[in-house]
C-alpha positions in Angstrom: -14.7 -18.1 36.3 -11.2 -18.5 37.8 -8.9 -16.1 35.9 -5.6 -17.2 37.5 -4.9 -19.7 34.7 -5.5 -17.0 32.1 -3.4 -14.5 34.0 -0.5 -17.0 34.1 -0.1 -16.6 30.3 1.0 -13.0 30.6 4.6 -12.4 31.6 4.1 -8.7 31.7 2.4 -9.2 35.2 5.9 -9.9 36.7 6.9 -6.3 36.4 3.7 -4.1 35.4 0.2 -3.3 36.3 -0.6 -3.0 32.6 -3.7 -0.9 31.7 -3.0 0.2 28.2 -4.4 -2.5 26.0 -6.0 0.4 23.9 -2.6 1.2 22.7 -0.3 -1.8 22.2 -1.0 -4.9 24.3 1.7 -7.2 25.8 2.0 -10.6 24.1 0.8 -13.8 26.0 3.1 -16.7 26.2 1.2 -18.7 23.4 1.7 -15.8 21.0 5.5 -15.5 21.8 5.8 -19.4 21.4 4.1 -19.2 17.9 6.5 -16.5 16.7 9.5 -18.6 18.0 8.2 -21.7 16.4 7.7 -20.0 13.1 11.1 -18.4 13.1 12.8 -21.7 13.9 10.8 -23.6 11.3 11.9 -21.0 8.5 15.4 -21.1 9.7 15.4 -24.9 9.4 13.6 -25.4 6.2 12.8 -22.2 4.3 10.3 -22.8 1.4 10.3 -26.5 2.1 8.1 -25.9 5.3 5.8 -23.1 3.9 3.0 -25.3 3.4 2.7 -26.0 7.1 2.3 -22.4 7.7 -0.1 -21.8 4.8 -2.4 -24.4 6.5 -2.0 -22.5 9.7 -3.1 -19.4 8.1 -6.3 -21.1 7.0 -6.9 -22.3 10.7 -6.3 -18.7 11.9 -8.9 -17.5 9.3 -11.4 -19.9 10.7 -10.7 -18.7 14.2 -11.2 -15.0 13.1 -14.4 -16.0 11.3 -15.6 -17.7 14.5 -14.9 -14.6 16.6 -17.2 -12.5 14.4 -19.7 -15.1 13.4 -18.7 -14.9 9.6 -17.8 -17.3 6.9 -14.0 -17.8 6.6 -14.1 -16.7 2.8 -15.6 -13.4 4.1 -12.5 -12.7 6.2 -9.3 -11.3 5.0 -6.1 -10.4 6.7 -5.0 -6.7 7.0 -1.6 -5.3 7.8 -3.3 -2.6 9.9 -6.8 -1.2 10.4 -6.0 1.7 8.0 -5.6 -0.7 5.1 -9.0 -2.2 5.8 -10.5 1.3 5.9 -8.8 2.2 2.7 -10.3 -0.9 0.9 -13.6 0.6 1.3 -12.8 4.3 1.0 -10.7 3.9 -2.2 -13.0 1.0 -3.6 -16.4 2.4 -3.1 -18.4 3.4 -6.2 -18.6 7.1 -5.5 -20.2 9.9 -7.4 -19.1 13.5 -6.9 -21.5 15.0 -4.3 -21.8 12.0 -2.2 -21.0 12.1 1.5 -19.6 10.0 4.3 -20.7 10.5 8.0 -18.3 9.9 10.7 -17.5 11.0 14.4 -15.7 14.3 14.7 -13.6 12.8 17.5 -12.8 9.7 15.6 -9.3 8.3 15.6 -7.4 9.9 12.7 -7.1 6.5 10.8 -10.7 6.6 10.4 -10.8 10.2 9.2 -7.9 10.7 6.8 -8.8 8.1 4.3 -12.2 9.7 3.9 -10.9 13.2 3.7 -8.5 11.9 1.0 -11.5 11.5 -1.3 -12.0 15.2 -1.7 -10.5 15.0 -5.1 -13.3 12.7 -6.1 -16.0 15.2 -4.9 -16.8 13.3 -1.7 -17.8 15.2 1.4 -16.9 14.3 4.9 -19.6 15.0 7.5 -18.2 15.0 11.0 -20.6 14.5 13.9 -19.5 16.1 17.3 -19.9 14.0 20.5 -22.1 15.2 23.4 -19.5 14.9 26.1 -18.4 11.3 26.0 -21.4 10.1 23.9 -21.9 9.9 20.2 -25.8 10.3 19.8 -27.5 8.3 17.1 -30.0 11.0 16.7 -27.1 13.4 15.7 -25.8 10.7 13.3 -29.3 10.5 11.7 -29.6 14.4 11.4 -26.1 14.5 9.4 -27.3 12.0 6.8 -29.0 13.1 3.7 -30.0 11.7 0.2 -26.3 11.7 -0.7 -25.0 9.9 2.3 -23.3 6.8 1.1 -21.2 5.6 4.0 -21.3 5.7 7.7 -18.1 4.9 9.5 -17.7 4.6 13.2 -15.5 2.8 15.8 -17.1 0.1 17.8 -15.5 1.8 20.8 -14.2 5.3 20.6 -10.6 5.4 21.3 -10.4 8.4 23.8 -13.7 8.4 25.4 -14.3 4.6 25.5 -18.0 5.2 24.3 -19.2 1.9 22.8 -21.5 2.5 19.9 -24.8 0.6 19.5 -23.8 -1.2 16.2 -27.2 -3.0 15.9 -29.0 0.4 16.0 -26.6 2.1 13.6 -26.6 -0.9 11.3 -30.4 -0.8 11.1 -30.3 2.8 10.5 -27.9 2.4 7.5 -29.9 -0.5 6.1 -33.2 1.5 6.2 -31.4 4.3 4.3 -29.3 2.1 1.9 -26.1 3.4 3.6 -23.0 1.3 3.6 -21.8 0.6 7.3 -18.2 0.3 8.1 -16.9 -0.4 11.6 -13.4 0.1 12.9 -13.5 -2.7 15.4 -9.9 -2.5 16.8 -11.1 -1.2 20.2 -13.7 -4.0 20.6 -12.6 -7.2 19.1 -11.2 -9.5 21.7 -13.5 -8.1 24.5 -16.9 -7.4 23.0 -18.7 -9.9 20.8 -19.6 -8.8 17.3 -22.1 -11.1 15.4 -22.0 -10.4 11.7 -25.0 -12.9 11.3 -27.1 -10.5 13.5 -25.6 -7.2 13.1 -25.8 -5.5 9.5 -22.2 -4.5 9.2 -21.0 -4.2 5.7 -17.3 -4.3 6.4 -14.9 -4.0 9.3 -11.3 -4.1 10.2 -9.0 -4.4 13.2 -5.4 -4.8 13.6 -4.6 -7.4 16.2 -2.2 -5.5 18.6 -4.8 -4.3 21.1 -7.5 -6.3 22.8 -6.8 -9.3 20.5 -3.4 -9.6 22.2 -1.4 -10.1 18.9 1.5 -8.5 17.4 1.3 -5.4 15.2 1.1 -5.8 11.4 -1.5 -8.6 11.5 -5.2 -8.0 11.7 -8.7 -9.1 10.6 -10.8 -7.6 7.7 -14.4 -8.4 6.8 -16.4 -7.7 3.6 -20.0 -8.6 3.2 -20.3 -11.0 0.2 -22.9 -8.9 -1.5 -20.3 -6.1 -1.7 -17.4 -7.9 -3.0 -18.1 -7.2 -6.7 -19.2 -3.6 -5.9 -16.0 -2.5 -4.3 -13.2 -1.8 -6.8 -10.3 -3.9 -5.4 -7.1 -2.2 -4.4 -3.7 -3.8 -3.8 -4.4 -6.5 -6.4 -1.6 -9.1 -6.9 -0.8 -12.7 -7.7 -2.7 -13.9 -4.8 -6.0 -11.9 -5.6 -7.0 -14.4 -8.4 -8.6 -17.7 -8.4 -5.4 -19.6 -9.7 -2.7 -17.9 -7.5 -0.1 -20.6 -8.1 -0.3 -20.7 -11.8 2.6 -18.4 -12.1 3.2 -18.9 -15.9 -0.4 -18.5 -16.9 -2.1 -15.1 -16.8 -5.7 -15.7 -15.8 -7.1 -12.4 -14.4 -10.2 -13.8 -12.7 -10.5 -12.3 -9.1 -11.5 -14.5 -6.2 -15.2 -14.3 -5.6 -14.7 -13.4 -2.0 -12.7 -11.2 0.4 -9.5 -13.1 -0.5 -9.2 -10.9 -3.4 -7.9 -8.2 -1.1 -4.9 -10.4 -0.1 -2.9 -9.6 -3.2 0.5 -10.5 -2.0 2.5 -12.3 0.7 0.9 -12.2 4.1 2.5 -11.6 7.4 2.5 -15.3 8.3 4.4 -15.0 11.6 2.1 -12.1 12.7 -1.0 -14.1 11.7 0.3 -17.2 13.4 0.9 -15.2 16.7 -2.5 -13.6 16.5 -4.0 -17.1 16.0 -2.5 -18.3 19.3 -4.0 -15.3 21.1 -7.3 -15.9 19.3 -7.3 -19.6 20.8 -6.6 -18.3 24.3 -9.5 -15.6 24.0 -11.9 -18.0 22.6 -11.1 -20.9 25.1 -11.9 -18.3 27.8 -15.1 -17.3 26.0 -15.6 -13.8 24.7 -18.7 -13.3 26.8 -16.7 -14.2 29.8 -14.0 -11.8 28.8 -16.6 -9.1 28.3 -18.1 -9.7 31.8 -14.6 -9.7 33.4 -13.5 -6.5 31.7 -16.8 -4.7 32.7 -16.4 -5.9 36.3 -12.8 -4.5 36.4 -13.9 -1.1 34.9 -16.8 -0.9 37.2 -14.5 -1.4 40.0 -12.0 1.2 38.9 -14.8 3.8 38.4 -16.1 3.2 41.9 -12.7 3.4 43.5 -11.5 6.3 41.4 -14.6 8.2 42.2 -14.2 7.7 45.9 -10.7 9.3 45.6 -12.0 12.4 43.9 -11.4 11.5 40.2 -14.0 12.4 37.6 -15.1 9.6 35.3 -15.5 11.1 31.7 -16.6 8.0 30.0 -20.3 7.1 29.8 -21.0 4.0 32.1 -24.4 3.5 31.0 -25.1 -0.3 30.4 -24.5 -0.9 26.8 -22.1 2.1 26.4 -19.5 0.7 28.7 -16.2 -0.7 27.1 -12.8 -1.6 28.3 -11.6 2.0 28.2 -12.2 4.5 31.0 -11.3 8.1 30.5 -10.6 9.7 33.9 -9.8 13.2 35.1 -7.5 13.4 38.3 -8.6 16.0 40.9 -5.4 17.9 40.8 -2.8 16.5 38.5 -2.8 16.9 34.7 -2.9 13.7 32.7 0.6 13.7 31.5 1.9 13.8 35.0 -0.3 11.1 36.1 1.1 8.9 33.2 4.7 9.8 34.1 4.2 9.0 37.8 2.5 5.7 36.9 5.3 4.7 34.4 7.9 5.3 37.1 5.9 3.0 39.3 5.5 0.1 37.0 1.9 1.0 36.1 0.9 1.4 32.3 -1.9 3.9 31.5 -2.1 6.5 28.8 -3.1 10.0 28.1 -5.7 10.8 25.4 -7.7 14.0 25.1 -6.2 15.7 28.1 -7.5 12.6 30.3 -6.0 9.5 31.8 -7.0 6.5 29.7 -7.1 3.3 31.6 -7.8 0.1 29.6 -7.6 -3.2 31.5 -7.9 -6.7 30.1 -9.4 -9.9 31.6 -6.2 -11.0 33.1 -5.9 -7.8 35.3 -7.0 -7.7 38.9 -8.7 -5.5 41.4 -5.5 -5.4 43.4 -3.7 -4.0 40.3 -6.3 -1.3 40.0 -5.7 -0.4 43.7 -2.0 -0.2 42.9 -2.8 2.4 40.1 -4.8 4.5 42.3 -2.2 4.5 45.2 0.4 5.9 42.8 -1.7 9.0 42.3 
């Protein structure tokens, strides 16, 4: 596939070799245009043009559903990943003595909401990684008869380890354990098929690999759990007749829409929708292939220059995140030198984190390595 047309949609390339999509991604031109169009429309018409944008939200919901192979009614919009995690953590039917299993090196947003359940008698069971890998055998060993939830990231934020969601989902299904996935470091690059993979809920803000703005993301609740999770954030738009403002009729929507209690971030959702269209038109499988090719090239070239690759590079464990150790320089110094030279990387866990997207090029990778 010729990626030049895709690359032309990213103004960031004029000034930066940008390898920090695991943090906050640059917006592509279509997302910027969507934000401008929304703002101009509201400036000209206010509430008189709202229906146009409500219709656009429905279109973006369908795009998000297509991305994860779900039904649109099972997808809801989240203001951030934390909200989607809290929907499950706060709404789950816990009994004192229950426990949740998670990765010890998990991103804080996927630890604190579960730790916050201590007052309800819920135990958190952290599973340490083995180097860069989170071993499914260790996860299995951490579970017992009181395990109610397993929560993992599709891709771990610091190491870049890509969890085997199919295997973990089957483990949870066999044990009757609810399976939650923080998908923020995978969606947009790695396909997730909710028809095939037994995930009960997931969430991902759109500002990383989905190439959208902060504050608009995707959540999913498997239909069989909708009535079993106590809804949080209930509001006027959680019910079946949300526009019946003078009639109180407290019947919740029979799907994930009940978690959209109030006004949505329509500009953010609209911009994320433009980025979804860009990604889906390229093909997520093609995006995955391109990102893996780029990270393979990065690892090969970095190793030749004396760097150590911390991330697992086994086939199914590769992701868009590569964690590297420089032969002589600390990671914060590498990051500082790179920023001064117009190269965006990051520092996580005392290592250099490099996270290219499909529009990046091998020449940009060489530019990064030349700086250090």
